[in-house]
């Protein structure tokens, strides 16, 4: 079964904090990471639900180039579902290929970026080059390194949703997942609802995450 890895990154702090508190979430998810089958319709709905939840950056990890080769279909399905979903909130979803820089999202913008198997290596190279040019070696801090890597989509996800029978991370760096909470599902139906999406957030919120303990 062909699978894709989806990394959802960076939430809008104010709106999502209010949204989460109203639903009774004990803690907020900043980064999430998903693995599931090639159902483009389910993926498009997941993107729209994530945008409505206040997630402003979504990274699709696609080592098989399945999403990239069908990106126009995914874009059309996402736009169609976005306009048919009735909501008082106006959202804007924009797709980026791996070679295009991603802009800093605002409160009504969700950026979706498609990455391939080789993109992570070049991202690390660019991050190192940026640090070498802008900083003296003795003055480089851990915070600067983390910030530079985050701009290249190299972050530690808070939550991993694995859907299907895939038993690996599909080549994604395991060190990035060292403190990630994992939830496994057998399938993600095409008609999965916003209520189901919220149940994943509640699952994450209810867990006791022990970093370094």
XYZ file of C-alpha atoms in Angstrom:
213
model
C 0.000 0.000 0.000
C 1.318 3.377 -0.957
C 1.569 5.698 1.997
C 2.336 9.320 2.611
C 3.633 11.119 5.623
C 2.009 14.361 6.593
C 3.570 16.708 9.071
C 1.371 19.452 10.465
C 3.368 22.295 11.883
C 2.892 25.570 13.780
C -0.519 26.617 15.054
C -1.953 30.074 15.366
C -1.453 30.627 19.101
C -4.314 32.931 20.022
C -7.125 31.461 17.927
C -6.168 27.827 18.447
C -5.615 28.340 22.181
C -9.155 29.708 22.488
C -10.483 26.941 20.223
C -8.753 24.242 22.286
C -9.777 25.631 25.661
C -13.411 25.809 24.582
C -13.269 22.111 23.726
C -11.653 21.211 27.029
C -8.188 20.287 25.745
C -5.702 19.866 28.594
C -2.735 20.856 26.461
C -2.149 22.166 22.961
C -0.520 20.443 20.024
C 2.014 22.564 18.158
C 3.327 19.995 15.684
C 1.720 16.803 14.436
C 2.786 14.103 12.037
C 0.570 11.707 10.097
C 1.039 8.564 8.016
C -1.821 7.211 5.940
C -2.869 5.693 2.593
C -3.169 7.349 -0.811
C -6.786 8.477 -0.402
C -6.589 11.966 -1.887
C -10.095 12.886 -0.772
C -9.319 12.021 2.850
C -6.077 13.995 2.628
C -7.873 17.058 1.270
C -10.421 16.936 4.102
C -7.650 16.530 6.642
C -5.967 19.662 5.278
C -9.183 21.698 5.476
C -10.050 20.481 8.988
C -6.506 21.327 10.087
C -6.808 24.817 8.619
C -10.083 25.404 10.465
C -8.387 24.213 13.676
C -5.826 26.983 13.312
C -2.888 24.993 11.940
C -0.935 27.354 9.719
C 1.765 25.124 8.251
C 1.304 21.617 6.831
C 4.173 19.600 5.382
C 3.441 16.558 3.204
C 6.378 14.152 3.195
C 6.152 12.226 -0.085
C 9.174 9.904 -0.701
C 7.317 8.091 -3.522
C 6.392 11.300 -5.402
C 2.755 10.181 -5.368
C 1.439 13.466 -3.975
C 3.751 15.528 -6.147
C 2.598 13.802 -9.346
C -1.050 14.243 -8.313
C -0.727 17.629 -6.639
C -3.222 19.306 -8.986
C -5.875 16.743 -8.056
C -5.170 17.264 -4.363
C -5.327 21.030 -4.804
C -8.682 20.808 -6.610
C -10.183 18.444 -4.016
C -8.990 20.684 -1.193
C -10.450 23.818 -2.779
C -13.719 22.029 -3.492
C -14.110 20.779 0.076
C -13.003 24.129 1.491
C -15.783 25.947 -0.384
C -18.481 23.354 0.349
C -17.727 23.270 4.080
C -19.943 25.832 5.761
C -18.064 27.891 8.290
C -18.119 31.444 9.590
C -14.319 31.506 9.494
C -12.638 32.403 6.214
C -9.528 30.322 5.550
C -6.953 30.435 2.790
C -4.921 27.352 1.833
C -1.907 27.669 -0.447
C 0.273 24.858 -1.822
C 4.056 25.055 -2.241
C 6.448 22.642 -3.953
C 9.701 21.639 -2.276
C 11.755 24.162 -4.270
C 9.610 27.132 -3.305
C 10.179 29.018 -0.052
C 7.260 29.047 2.327
C 5.949 32.340 3.600
C 5.225 33.007 7.252
C 1.525 32.139 7.650
C -0.890 34.578 9.222
C -4.137 34.019 11.101
C -6.156 33.158 7.990
C -3.514 31.432 5.906
C -2.485 27.772 5.890
C 0.591 26.861 3.866
C 0.884 23.302 2.531
C 4.362 22.266 1.431
C 5.255 19.056 -0.439
C 8.639 17.506 0.380
C 10.431 14.510 -1.160
C 12.907 11.984 0.232
C 15.937 14.120 -0.679
C 14.623 17.447 0.569
C 15.664 16.916 4.174
C 19.342 16.644 3.284
C 19.354 19.898 1.367
C 17.399 21.551 4.170
C 20.146 20.698 6.661
C 22.792 21.999 4.241
C 20.914 25.295 3.807
C 20.470 25.655 7.563
C 24.200 25.119 8.160
C 25.143 27.582 5.428
C 22.810 30.204 6.870
C 24.289 29.835 10.352
C 27.856 29.993 9.039
C 27.157 33.180 7.098
C 25.143 35.009 9.755
C 26.862 33.936 12.977
C 30.319 33.492 14.417
C 30.900 29.828 15.372
C 31.509 30.729 19.021
C 28.233 32.670 19.193
C 25.903 30.017 17.747
C 23.294 28.932 20.299
C 20.974 25.929 20.514
C 17.999 28.247 20.050
C 19.458 29.624 16.802
C 20.037 26.115 15.485
C 16.479 25.047 16.350
C 15.010 28.171 14.767
C 17.062 27.716 11.608
C 16.063 24.050 11.296
C 12.404 24.901 11.937
C 12.421 27.319 9.010
C 13.538 24.374 6.871
C 10.682 22.204 8.234
C 12.975 20.158 10.473
C 11.035 20.071 13.738
C 10.076 17.577 16.423
C 6.379 16.774 15.931
C 4.243 16.508 19.048
C 1.885 13.898 17.611
C 2.079 11.122 15.016
C -1.090 9.622 13.548
C -0.258 6.388 11.704
C -3.027 5.081 9.454
C -2.783 1.772 7.618
C -0.380 -1.161 7.896
C 2.857 0.718 7.326
C 5.346 -0.378 9.993
C 8.091 2.147 9.218
C 8.512 5.909 9.097
C 9.046 5.718 5.314
C 12.590 7.026 5.560
C 11.768 9.992 7.765
C 14.531 10.757 10.272
C 13.793 8.824 13.514
C 15.684 11.330 15.680
C 13.040 13.913 14.805
C 10.398 11.649 16.402
C 12.178 10.965 19.700
C 9.494 12.637 21.876
C 6.517 12.213 19.536
C 3.223 10.742 20.759
C 1.933 8.025 18.384
C -1.630 6.951 17.604
C -2.283 4.088 15.150
C -5.480 3.660 13.108
C -6.440 0.981 10.595
C -7.890 3.401 8.058
C -8.940 6.964 7.352
C -12.264 6.948 5.448
C -12.980 9.407 2.652
C -15.980 10.722 4.569
C -14.239 11.121 7.907
C -15.777 13.964 9.874
C -14.647 17.010 11.781
C -15.754 15.199 14.941
C -13.272 12.399 14.178
C -10.555 14.968 13.575
C -11.261 16.541 16.968
C -11.054 13.110 18.591
C -7.415 12.902 17.463
C -6.713 16.239 19.139
C -8.449 15.044 22.306
C -6.380 11.831 22.227
C -3.189 13.855 22.128
C -4.419 16.293 24.766
C -5.269 13.489 27.211
C -1.786 11.946 27.162
C 0.862 12.647 29.787
C 3.891 13.665 27.786
C 7.082 13.141 29.783
C 9.989 14.944 28.166
C 13.287 13.811 29.671
C 11.592 11.920 32.525
